[in-house]
PDB file of C-alpha atoms in Angstrom:
ATOM      1  CA  MET A 163      78.440 100.447 178.761  1.00 88.00           C
ATOM      2  CA  THR A 164      78.778 100.038 174.987  1.00 93.00           C
ATOM      3  CA  TRP A 165      81.635  99.506 172.548  1.00 94.00           C
ATOM      4  CA  GLU A 166      81.913 102.615 170.390  1.00 95.00           C
ATOM      5  CA  ALA A 167      84.949 101.320 168.420  1.00 94.00           C
ATOM      6  CA  ASP A 168      87.848  98.923 168.859  1.00 95.00           C
ATOM      7  CA  GLY A 169      89.271  99.742 172.282  1.00 94.00           C
ATOM      8  CA  VAL A 170      86.766 102.542 172.965  1.00 96.00           C
ATOM      9  CA  LEU A 171      84.201 101.930 175.697  1.00 95.00           C
ATOM     10  CA  GLY A 172      81.212 104.240 176.093  1.00 96.00           C
ATOM     11  CA  LEU A 173      79.803 104.933 179.569  1.00 96.00           C
ATOM     12  CA  ASP A 174      76.463 106.400 180.603  1.00 96.00           C
ATOM     13  CA  LEU A 175      76.652 107.974 184.063  1.00 97.00           C
ATOM     14  CA  VAL A 176      73.471 108.748 186.011  1.00 97.00           C
ATOM     15  CA  ASP A 177      72.700 110.007 189.500  1.00 96.00           C
ATOM     16  CA  PRO A 178      72.030 107.030 191.850  1.00 94.00           C
ATOM     17  CA  GLU A 179      68.873 108.748 193.093  1.00 95.00           C
ATOM     18  CA  GLY A 180      67.708 109.787 189.636  1.00 94.00           C
ATOM     19  CA  LYS A 181      68.326 113.489 190.225  1.00 95.00           C
ATOM     20  CA  PRO A 182      69.097 115.812 187.288  1.00 97.00           C
ATOM     21  CA  LEU A 183      72.802 116.288 186.679  1.00 97.00           C
ATOM     22  CA  PRO A 184      74.465 119.723 186.536  1.00 97.00           C
ATOM     23  CA  ALA A 185      74.164 121.435 183.153  1.00 97.00           C
ATOM     24  CA  TRP A 186      77.081 121.456 180.728  1.00 97.00           C
ATOM     25  CA  THR A 187      78.033 122.960 177.382  1.00 97.00           C
ATOM     26  CA  PRO A 188      79.764 121.326 174.392  1.00 98.00           C
ATOM     27  CA  GLY A 189      83.505 120.972 174.942  1.00 97.00           C
ATOM     28  CA  ALA A 190      83.126 120.332 178.683  1.00 96.00           C
ATOM     29  CA  HIS A 191      84.736 117.476 180.578  1.00 95.00           C
ATOM     30  CA  ILE A 192      84.190 115.802 183.930  1.00 94.00           C
ATOM     31  CA  ASP A 193      86.595 114.411 186.514  1.00 91.00           C
ATOM     32  CA  LEU A 194      85.993 110.688 186.975  1.00 91.00           C
ATOM     33  CA  HIS A 195      87.374 109.139 190.175  1.00 89.00           C
ATOM     34  CA  VAL A 196      88.384 105.603 189.219  1.00 85.00           C
ATOM     35  CA  GLY A 197      90.934 103.176 190.610  1.00 81.00           C
ATOM     36  CA  GLY A 198      92.192 105.669 193.176  1.00 82.00           C
ATOM     37  CA  GLN A 199      92.876 108.237 190.459  1.00 82.00           C
ATOM     38  CA  ILE A 200      91.154 111.276 188.967  1.00 85.00           C
ATOM     39  CA  ARG A 201      90.921 111.295 185.183  1.00 87.00           C
ATOM     40  CA  GLN A 202      89.283 113.739 182.773  1.00 90.00           C
ATOM     41  CA  TYR A 203      86.872 112.635 180.059  1.00 94.00           C
ATOM     42  CA  SER A 204      85.062 114.867 177.590  1.00 96.00           C
ATOM     43  CA  LEU A 205      81.280 114.774 177.570  1.00 97.00           C
ATOM     44  CA  CYS A 206      80.038 113.548 174.204  1.00 96.00           C
ATOM     45  CA  GLY A 207      76.308 113.231 174.813  1.00 95.00           C
ATOM     46  CA  ASP A 208      73.458 115.710 174.549  1.00 94.00           C
ATOM     47  CA  PRO A 209      73.570 118.773 176.859  1.00 95.00           C
ATOM     48  CA  GLY A 210      69.779 118.749 176.784  1.00 94.00           C
ATOM     49  CA  ASP A 211      69.716 115.356 178.534  1.00 95.00           C
ATOM     50  CA  SER A 212      70.035 116.209 182.232  1.00 96.00           C
ATOM     51  CA  ALA A 213      69.548 112.564 183.242  1.00 97.00           C
ATOM     52  CA  ARG A 214      72.943 111.279 182.101  1.00 97.00           C
ATOM     53  CA  TYR A 215      76.533 112.102 181.295  1.00 97.00           C
ATOM     54  CA  ARG A 216      78.041 110.207 178.397  1.00 97.00           C
ATOM     55  CA  VAL A 217      81.784 109.662 177.976  1.00 97.00           C
ATOM     56  CA  ALA A 218      83.977 107.385 175.874  1.00 96.00           C
ATOM     57  CA  VAL A 219      87.205 105.899 177.227  1.00 94.00           C
ATOM     58  CA  LEU A 220      90.069 104.670 175.064  1.00 94.00           C
ATOM     59  CA  ASP A 221      91.898 101.647 176.460  1.00 92.00           C
ATOM     60  CA  GLU A 222      95.499 102.791 176.911  1.00 84.00           C
ATOM     61  CA  PRO A 223      97.587 100.044 178.572  1.00 77.00           C
ATOM     62  CA  ALA A 224     100.637 102.327 178.743  1.00 71.00           C
ATOM     63  CA  SER A 225      98.745 105.086 180.591  1.00 69.00           C
ATOM     64  CA  ARG A 226      98.718 105.712 184.347  1.00 67.00           C
ATOM     65  CA  GLY A 227      95.879 103.268 184.877  1.00 71.00           C
ATOM     66  CA  GLY A 228      92.611 105.207 184.684  1.00 80.00           C
ATOM     67  CA  SER A 229      91.509 103.798 181.340  1.00 87.00           C
ATOM     68  CA  ARG A 230      92.678 100.291 182.288  1.00 86.00           C
ATOM     69  CA  HIS A 231      90.482 100.416 185.394  1.00 86.00           C
ATOM     70  CA  VAL A 232      87.472 101.491 183.352  1.00 89.00           C
ATOM     71  CA  HIS A 233      88.011  98.722 180.809  1.00 91.00           C
ATOM     72  CA  THR A 234      88.898  95.884 183.185  1.00 88.00           C
ATOM     73  CA  ARG A 235      87.313  96.670 186.556  1.00 88.00           C
ATOM     74  CA  LEU A 236      84.380  99.072 186.209  1.00 89.00           C
ATOM     75  CA  ARG A 237      81.060  97.322 185.673  1.00 91.00           C
ATOM     76  CA  PRO A 238      77.423  98.439 185.114  1.00 91.00           C
ATOM     77  CA  GLY A 239      75.683  99.420 188.322  1.00 91.00           C
ATOM     78  CA  GLU A 240      78.844 100.441 190.182  1.00 92.00           C
ATOM     79  CA  THR A 241      79.046 103.873 191.811  1.00 92.00           C
ATOM     80  CA  VAL A 242      81.817 106.291 190.878  1.00 93.00           C
ATOM     81  CA  ALA A 243      82.540 109.824 192.050  1.00 92.00           C
ATOM     82  CA  VAL A 244      82.266 112.578 189.452  1.00 94.00           C
ATOM     83  CA  LYS A 245      83.260 116.220 189.705  1.00 91.00           C
ATOM     84  CA  GLY A 246      82.446 118.983 187.275  1.00 88.00           C
ATOM     85  CA  PRO A 247      81.632 119.615 184.558  1.00 95.00           C
ATOM     86  CA  ARG A 248      84.245 122.224 183.563  1.00 91.00           C
ATOM     87  CA  ASN A 249      84.749 123.735 180.129  1.00 93.00           C
ATOM     88  CA  HIS A 250      88.059 125.109 178.836  1.00 90.00           C
ATOM     89  CA  PHE A 251      87.173 124.155 175.251  1.00 94.00           C
ATOM     90  CA  ALA A 252      83.904 126.024 174.840  1.00 95.00           C
ATOM     91  CA  LEU A 253      82.338 126.586 171.440  1.00 96.00           C
ATOM     92  CA  ALA A 254      82.830 130.226 170.466  1.00 95.00           C
ATOM     93  CA  ASP A 255      80.115 132.177 168.686  1.00 96.00           C
ATOM     94  CA  ALA A 256      81.149 132.037 165.022  1.00 97.00           C
ATOM     95  CA  PRO A 257      79.437 132.092 161.608  1.00 97.00           C
ATOM     96  CA  SER A 258      80.897 128.659 160.750  1.00 97.00           C
ATOM     97  CA  TYR A 259      83.079 125.930 162.214  1.00 98.00           C
ATOM     98  CA  LEU A 260      85.874 123.658 161.066  1.00 98.00           C
ATOM     99  CA  PHE A 261      86.333 120.641 163.345  1.00 98.00           C
ATOM    100  CA  ILE A 262      89.450 118.427 163.240  1.00 98.00           C
ATOM    101  CA  ALA A 263      89.498 115.291 165.393  1.00 98.00           C
ATOM    102  CA  GLY A 264      92.182 112.671 165.809  1.00 96.00           C
ATOM    103  CA  GLY A 265      91.255 109.343 167.397  1.00 95.00           C
ATOM    104  CA  ILE A 266      89.516 109.690 170.756  1.00 95.00           C
ATOM    105  CA  GLY A 267      89.656 113.473 170.244  1.00 96.00           C
ATOM    106  CA  ILE A 268      86.290 113.055 168.537  1.00 98.00           C
ATOM    107  CA  THR A 269      84.550 113.034 171.947  1.00 97.00           C
ATOM    108  CA  PRO A 270      84.256 116.800 172.563  1.00 97.00           C
ATOM    109  CA  ILE A 271      84.017 117.483 168.816  1.00 98.00           C
ATOM    110  CA  LEU A 272      80.907 115.302 168.521  1.00 97.00           C
ATOM    111  CA  ALA A 273      79.033 117.459 171.032  1.00 97.00           C
ATOM    112  CA  GLN A 274      80.275 120.637 169.348  1.00 98.00           C
ATOM    113  CA  ALA A 275      79.143 119.533 165.886  1.00 98.00           C
ATOM    114  CA  ARG A 276      75.761 118.660 167.341  1.00 97.00           C
ATOM    115  CA  GLU A 277      75.558 122.159 168.858  1.00 97.00           C
ATOM    116  CA  ALA A 278      76.577 123.818 165.592  1.00 98.00           C
ATOM    117  CA  THR A 279      73.730 121.957 163.884  1.00 97.00           C
ATOM    118  CA  ARG A 280      71.290 123.101 166.548  1.00 96.00           C
ATOM    119  CA  LEU A 281      72.441 126.687 166.030  1.00 97.00           C
ATOM    120  CA  GLY A 282      72.044 126.378 162.260  1.00 97.00           C
ATOM    121  CA  ARG A 283      75.753 127.172 161.607  1.00 97.00           C
ATOM    122  CA  PRO A 284      77.654 125.554 158.712  1.00 97.00           C
ATOM    123  CA  TRP A 285      80.351 123.094 159.754  1.00 98.00           C
ATOM    124  CA  GLN A 286      82.921 120.689 158.409  1.00 97.00           C
ATOM    125  CA  LEU A 287      84.263 117.804 160.464  1.00 98.00           C
ATOM    126  CA  TRP A 288      87.422 115.914 159.507  1.00 98.00           C
ATOM    127  CA  HIS A 289      87.930 112.754 161.545  1.00 98.00           C
ATOM    128  CA  GLY A 290      91.220 110.873 161.422  1.00 97.00           C
ATOM    129  CA  GLY A 291      92.266 107.650 163.129  1.00 96.00           C
ATOM    130  CA  ARG A 292      94.373 104.538 162.702  1.00 95.00           C
ATOM    131  CA  SER A 293      91.586 102.620 160.957  1.00 96.00           C
ATOM    132  CA  ARG A 294      87.818 102.794 160.522  1.00 95.00           C
ATOM    133  CA  ALA A 295      87.378 100.139 163.193  1.00 95.00           C
ATOM    134  CA  SER A 296      89.251 102.293 165.728  1.00 95.00           C
ATOM    135  CA  MET A 297      87.287 105.483 165.017  1.00 97.00           C
ATOM    136  CA  ALA A 298      84.403 105.976 167.448  1.00 96.00           C
ATOM    137  CA  PHE A 299      80.903 107.252 166.661  1.00 96.00           C
ATOM    138  CA  GLY A 300      81.049 106.658 162.897  1.00 95.00           C
ATOM    139  CA  ASP A 301      77.342 105.837 162.577  1.00 95.00           C
ATOM    140  CA  GLU A 302      76.329 108.618 164.953  1.00 96.00           C
ATOM    141  CA  LEU A 303      78.387 111.191 163.070  1.00 97.00           C
ATOM    142  CA  GLY A 304      76.890 110.046 159.770  1.00 96.00           C
ATOM    143  CA  ALA A 305      73.401 110.407 161.219  1.00 97.00           C
ATOM    144  CA  LEU A 306      74.282 113.884 162.499  1.00 97.00           C
ATOM    145  CA  ALA A 307      75.444 114.977 159.041  1.00 97.00           C
ATOM    146  CA  GLU A 308      72.153 113.706 157.562  1.00 97.00           C
ATOM    147  CA  GLN A 309      70.195 115.509 160.279  1.00 96.00           C
ATOM    148  CA  ALA A 310      72.017 118.729 159.450  1.00 97.00           C
ATOM    149  CA  GLN A 311      71.206 118.421 155.768  1.00 95.00           C
ATOM    150  CA  ARG A 312      67.529 117.789 156.513  1.00 96.00           C
ATOM    151  CA  ALA A 313      67.512 120.914 158.692  1.00 96.00           C
ATOM    152  CA  GLY A 314      69.060 122.970 155.900  1.00 97.00           C
ATOM    153  CA  VAL A 315      72.424 123.221 157.668  1.00 96.00           C
ATOM    154  CA  ASP A 316      75.576 122.709 155.624  1.00 96.00           C
ATOM    155  CA  GLY A 317      77.181 119.970 157.726  1.00 96.00           C
ATOM    156  CA  THR A 318      79.953 118.060 155.981  1.00 96.00           C
ATOM    157  CA  LEU A 319      81.661 114.970 157.414  1.00 97.00           C
ATOM    158  CA  ARG A 320      84.959 113.544 156.176  1.00 97.00           C
ATOM    159  CA  PHE A 321      86.397 110.271 157.543  1.00 96.00           C
ATOM    160  CA  ARG A 322      90.122 109.845 156.918  1.00 96.00           C
ATOM    161  CA  PRO A 323      91.429 106.543 158.382  1.00 96.00           C
ATOM    162  CA  GLN A 324      95.203 106.571 158.289  1.00 96.00           C
ATOM    163  CA  ASP A 325      95.491 103.095 156.774  1.00 95.00           C
ATOM    164  CA  GLU A 326      93.426 104.300 153.797  1.00 95.00           C
ATOM    165  CA  HIS A 327      94.350 107.980 153.389  1.00 95.00           C
ATOM    166  CA  GLY A 328      97.497 108.591 155.440  1.00 94.00           C
ATOM    167  CA  HIS A 329      97.716 111.440 157.932  1.00 94.00           C
ATOM    168  CA  LEU A 330      95.198 114.270 157.831  1.00 96.00           C
ATOM    169  CA  ASP A 331      96.178 116.815 155.168  1.00 96.00           C
ATOM    170  CA  LEU A 332      95.977 119.933 157.316  1.00 96.00           C
ATOM    171  CA  VAL A 333      96.975 122.296 154.502  1.00 94.00           C
ATOM    172  CA  HIS A 334      94.015 121.084 152.437  1.00 95.00           C
ATOM    173  CA  ILE A 335      91.676 120.999 155.428  1.00 96.00           C
ATOM    174  CA  LEU A 336      92.515 124.519 156.607  1.00 96.00           C
ATOM    175  CA  ALA A 337      92.054 125.828 153.081  1.00 94.00           C
ATOM    176  CA  GLN A 338      88.338 125.125 153.685  1.00 91.00           C
ATOM    177  CA  ALA A 339      88.196 127.719 156.478  1.00 94.00           C
ATOM    178  CA  GLY A 340      86.352 130.904 155.649  1.00 90.00           C
ATOM    179  CA  GLN A 341      87.319 134.368 156.804  1.00 88.00           C
ATOM    180  CA  ASP A 342      85.394 134.033 160.078  1.00 94.00           C
ATOM    181  CA  THR A 343      85.498 130.253 160.586  1.00 97.00           C
ATOM    182  CA  ALA A 344      86.391 129.039 164.087  1.00 97.00           C
ATOM    183  CA  VAL A 345      88.730 126.039 164.025  1.00 97.00           C
ATOM    184  CA  TYR A 346      88.538 123.374 166.722  1.00 98.00           C
ATOM    185  CA  CYS A 347      91.079 120.567 167.028  1.00 97.00           C
ATOM    186  CA  CYS A 348      91.372 117.741 169.550  1.00 97.00           C
ATOM    187  CA  GLY A 349      93.575 114.671 169.442  1.00 95.00           C
ATOM    188  CA  PRO A 350      97.139 113.480 170.019  1.00 93.00           C
ATOM    189  CA  GLU A 351      99.940 116.005 170.460  1.00 91.00           C
ATOM    190  CA  PRO A 352     101.515 115.593 166.971  1.00 93.00           C
ATOM    191  CA  LEU A 353      98.166 116.539 165.388  1.00 95.00           C
ATOM    192  CA  LEU A 354      97.730 119.570 167.649  1.00 95.00           C
ATOM    193  CA  ALA A 355     101.274 120.791 167.082  1.00 93.00           C
ATOM    194  CA  ALA A 356     100.840 120.407 163.319  1.00 95.00           C
ATOM    195  CA  ALA A 357      97.504 122.246 163.441  1.00 96.00           C
ATOM    196  CA  GLU A 358      99.046 125.107 165.427  1.00 94.00           C
ATOM    197  CA  ALA A 359     101.912 125.413 162.959  1.00 95.00           C
ATOM    198  CA  ALA A 360      99.630 125.238 159.911  1.00 95.00           C
ATOM    199  CA  CYS A 361      97.206 127.791 161.363  1.00 95.00           C
ATOM    200  CA  ALA A 362     100.062 130.139 162.200  1.00 93.00           C
ATOM    201  CA  GLU A 363     101.300 129.951 158.596  1.00 93.00           C
ATOM    202  CA  ARG A 364      97.819 130.768 157.283  1.00 92.00           C
ATOM    203  CA  GLY A 365      97.168 133.554 159.802  1.00 90.00           C
ATOM    204  CA  LEU A 366      94.487 131.499 161.572  1.00 91.00           C
ATOM    205  CA  GLY A 367      96.236 131.235 164.922  1.00 88.00           C
ATOM    206  CA  ASP A 368      93.733 133.454 166.736  1.00 91.00           C
ATOM    207  CA  ARG A 369      90.844 131.318 165.474  1.00 94.00           C
ATOM    208  CA  LEU A 370      92.287 127.938 166.496  1.00 96.00           C
ATOM    209  CA  HIS A 371      91.044 126.258 169.667  1.00 95.00           C
ATOM    210  CA  VAL A 372      92.739 123.076 170.873  1.00 94.00           C
ATOM    211  CA  GLU A 373      92.327 120.641 173.742  1.00 92.00           C
ATOM    212  CA  ARG A 374      95.307 118.568 174.790  1.00 87.00           C
ATOM    213  CA  PHE A 375      95.521 115.096 176.329  1.00 77.00           C
ATOM    214  CA  ALA A 376      99.173 115.590 177.298  1.00 67.00           C
ATOM    215  CA  ALA A 377     101.301 118.569 178.266  1.00 63.00           C
ATOM    216  CA  VAL A 378     103.978 120.178 176.122  1.00 66.00           C
ATOM    217  CA  ALA A 379     107.262 120.443 177.999  1.00 60.00           C
ATOM    218  CA  ALA A 380     108.056 124.057 178.832  1.00 62.00           C
ATOM    219  CA  GLU A 381     111.578 125.447 178.664  1.00 66.00           C
ATOM    220  CA  PRO A 382     112.827 126.581 182.103  1.00 66.00           C
ATOM    221  CA  PRO A 383     113.884 130.222 182.464  1.00 72.00           C
ATOM    222  CA  ALA A 384     117.413 130.950 181.255  1.00 65.00           C
ATOM    223  CA  ASP A 385     118.412 132.173 184.708  1.00 71.00           C
ATOM    224  CA  GLY A 386     116.782 129.218 186.493  1.00 76.00           C
ATOM    225  CA  GLU A 387     113.736 128.946 188.726  1.00 88.00           C
ATOM    226  CA  ARG A 388     113.335 131.111 191.813  1.00 90.00           C
ATOM    227  CA  GLY A 389     111.456 130.630 195.045  1.00 93.00           C
ATOM    228  CA  PHE A 390     108.525 132.740 196.225  1.00 95.00           C
ATOM    229  CA  THR A 391     105.911 132.988 198.965  1.00 95.00           C
ATOM    230  CA  VAL A 392     102.275 131.896 198.800  1.00 96.00           C
ATOM    231  CA  GLU A 393      99.699 133.200 201.262  1.00 95.00           C
ATOM    232  CA  CYS A 394      96.454 131.308 201.764  1.00 95.00           C
ATOM    233  CA  ALA A 395      93.795 133.970 202.278  1.00 94.00           C
ATOM    234  CA  ARG A 396      91.085 131.790 203.822  1.00 92.00           C
ATOM    235  CA  SER A 397      93.221 129.555 206.048  1.00 89.00           C
ATOM    236  CA  GLY A 398      95.747 132.267 206.918  1.00 89.00           C
ATOM    237  CA  GLY A 399      98.851 130.181 206.307  1.00 90.00           C
ATOM    238  CA  THR A 400     102.019 131.184 204.453  1.00 95.00           C
ATOM    239  CA  VAL A 401     104.116 128.724 202.433  1.00 95.00           C
ATOM    240  CA  THR A 402     107.502 129.134 200.780  1.00 95.00           C
ATOM    241  CA  VAL A 403     107.694 127.517 197.346  1.00 95.00           C
ATOM    242  CA  GLY A 404     111.201 126.376 196.503  1.00 93.00           C
ATOM    243  CA  PRO A 405     112.839 126.570 193.065  1.00 92.00           C
ATOM    244  CA  ASP A 406     112.463 122.815 192.532  1.00 91.00           C
ATOM    245  CA  GLU A 407     108.872 122.267 193.626  1.00 93.00           C
ATOM    246  CA  SER A 408     105.429 123.225 192.375  1.00 94.00           C
ATOM    247  CA  VAL A 409     102.953 125.384 194.252  1.00 96.00           C
ATOM    248  CA  ALA A 410     100.756 122.306 194.694  1.00 94.00           C
ATOM    249  CA  ASP A 411     103.641 120.281 196.146  1.00 94.00           C
ATOM    250  CA  ALA A 412     104.618 123.080 198.540  1.00 95.00           C
ATOM    251  CA  LEU A 413     101.051 123.500 199.757  1.00 95.00           C
ATOM    252  CA  GLU A 414     100.633 119.757 200.275  1.00 94.00           C
ATOM    253  CA  ARG A 415     103.944 119.646 202.160  1.00 93.00           C
ATOM    254  CA  ALA A 416     102.541 122.323 204.492  1.00 92.00           C
ATOM    255  CA  GLY A 417      99.317 120.389 205.041  1.00 92.00           C
ATOM    256  CA  VAL A 418      97.108 122.516 202.767  1.00 92.00           C
ATOM    257  CA  ALA A 419      94.683 120.323 200.843  1.00 88.00           C
ATOM    258  CA  VAL A 420      94.906 120.813 197.071  1.00 89.00           C
ATOM    259  CA  GLU A 421      92.930 118.750 194.591  1.00 86.00           C
ATOM    260  CA  THR A 422      95.052 117.764 191.588  1.00 86.00           C
ATOM    261  CA  SER A 423      94.891 115.229 188.789  1.00 82.00           C
ATOM    262  CA  CYS A 424      97.088 115.569 185.705  1.00 82.00           C
ATOM    263  CA  ARG A 425      99.942 117.511 187.365  1.00 86.00           C
ATOM    264  CA  ASP A 426     100.715 118.792 183.857  1.00 85.00           C
ATOM    265  CA  GLY A 427      98.490 121.887 183.545  1.00 87.00           C
ATOM    266  CA  ILE A 428      96.037 120.369 181.083  1.00 85.00           C
ATOM    267  CA  CYS A 429      92.958 119.368 183.105  1.00 85.00           C
ATOM    268  CA  GLY A 430      92.001 122.380 185.246  1.00 86.00           C
ATOM    269  CA  THR A 431      91.419 120.392 188.442  1.00 87.00           C
ATOM    270  CA  CYS A 432      93.765 122.583 190.505  1.00 91.00           C
ATOM    271  CA  GLU A 433      92.677 125.948 189.059  1.00 93.00           C
ATOM    272  CA  THR A 434      92.667 128.438 191.942  1.00 95.00           C
ATOM    273  CA  ARG A 435      91.649 132.077 192.200  1.00 95.00           C
ATOM    274  CA  VAL A 436      94.523 134.570 192.557  1.00 96.00           C
ATOM    275  CA  LEU A 437      93.796 137.481 194.915  1.00 96.00           C
ATOM    276  CA  ALA A 438      97.153 139.267 194.678  1.00 95.00           C
ATOM    277  CA  GLY A 439     100.494 138.838 192.954  1.00 95.00           C
ATOM    278  CA  THR A 440     101.501 138.027 189.374  1.00 95.00           C
ATOM    279  CA  PRO A 441     101.250 134.397 188.236  1.00 95.00           C
ATOM    280  CA  ASP A 442     103.802 132.937 185.842  1.00 93.00           C
ATOM    281  CA  HIS A 443     101.389 130.848 183.780  1.00 94.00           C
ATOM    282  CA  ARG A 444     102.633 127.551 182.338  1.00 92.00           C
ATOM    283  CA  ASP A 445      99.377 125.698 181.767  1.00 90.00           C
ATOM    284  CA  MET A 446      97.870 124.569 178.466  1.00 83.00           C
ATOM    285  CA  LEU A 447      94.292 125.543 179.297  1.00 84.00           C
ATOM    286  CA  LEU A 448      93.812 129.241 179.939  1.00 87.00           C
ATOM    287  CA  SER A 449      93.701 131.627 177.000  1.00 82.00           C
ATOM    288  CA  ALA A 450      96.215 134.405 176.411  1.00 82.00           C
ATOM    289  CA  GLU A 451      93.613 136.862 177.690  1.00 86.00           C
ATOM    290  CA  GLU A 452      93.084 134.805 180.857  1.00 90.00           C
ATOM    291  CA  HIS A 453      96.845 134.604 181.383  1.00 92.00           C
ATOM    292  CA  ALA A 454      97.126 138.383 181.055  1.00 92.00           C
ATOM    293  CA  ALA A 455      94.248 138.938 183.487  1.00 94.00           C
ATOM    294  CA  GLY A 456      95.933 136.736 186.120  1.00 94.00           C
ATOM    295  CA  LYS A 457      92.704 136.030 187.979  1.00 95.00           C
ATOM    296  CA  SER A 458      93.383 132.304 188.383  1.00 96.00           C
ATOM    297  CA  MET A 459      96.231 129.826 187.926  1.00 95.00           C
ATOM    298  CA  MET A 460      96.976 126.106 187.783  1.00 94.00           C
ATOM    299  CA  LEU A 461      98.851 125.201 190.944  1.00 95.00           C
ATOM    300  CA  CYS A 462     100.458 122.087 189.498  1.00 94.00           C
ATOM    301  CA  VAL A 463     102.669 123.876 186.932  1.00 93.00           C
ATOM    302  CA  SER A 464     102.355 127.664 187.109  1.00 94.00           C
ATOM    303  CA  ARG A 465     104.641 129.713 189.299  1.00 94.00           C
ATOM    304  CA  CYS A 466     105.031 133.354 190.346  1.00 93.00           C
ATOM    305  CA  ALA A 467     106.538 136.295 188.495  1.00 91.00           C
ATOM    306  CA  SER A 468     106.500 138.416 191.670  1.00 91.00           C
ATOM    307  CA  ASP A 469     107.787 137.647 195.147  1.00 92.00           C
ATOM    308  CA  ARG A 470     104.389 136.836 196.623  1.00 94.00           C
ATOM    309  CA  LEU A 471     101.078 135.298 195.634  1.00 95.00           C
ATOM    310  CA  VAL A 472      97.834 135.440 197.610  1.00 95.00           C
ATOM    311  CA  LEU A 473      95.519 132.565 196.753  1.00 95.00           C
ATOM    312  CA  ASP A 474      91.875 131.885 197.585  1.00 95.00           C
ATOM    313  CA  LEU A 475      92.694 128.871 199.756  1.00 95.00           C
TER     314      LEU A 475
END
């Protein structure tokens, strides 16, 4: 355990028996079972290191308690349960990359910038935060930029602490994007919403990839919610989902075990394969193409656009 910045604690997680850990790709996160809760943390280490997972946890006293447990109760040598990794923020194949990180959103971006360097692709990384002291991995990012330059890769790093520079100037930052540049943004919701709006104005919406820490409230249908039926293909049960409950809640009410965490459609813990029926997707993870395909859905928020869903449960 190491302090990566003010209020940011870094953890190295290893297998108790020294076994190699499952492989992961930049942008992936793991589920960490702490304090009776399941919380998601982005992997920020080296995918080539199969001996350890590295995460960084921001102390958030107003949160639901996962970060508080890590900061006040978890100690070196203790055993924790980990599930994953899963990746809904994978690095696309692109000629160049523009990375925008706000605060603790630097965690997946760090691994992605490292991967871009390994691939020999040009990149820019703009890192914003409240102050320099609160911005994690400053020295490591600086070393990565130097490594890129030594390798002949155009890797440019820009620190923009808010108390020195104000908020990130997204209009200026996005002006740096080339015709085929992939844009990756992770951080608090106001930054993501601003990035989405700015990219839409510049015609970059299809090249923007974001990862959210909190859900965006969805507007209910104008004619109200409707109930539907869910069939569990493996267990053989049938459950009626009411207008005022989620699929996950209805299944749990009927005694069907469903693993959930965020309950907001942002973590992917409850993603389940759809065998028949048309999901009404309301998550913040799956792409537009994945929504259209309808092969899986998040049970905590998504509903049904048909009368019946058959799930791989």
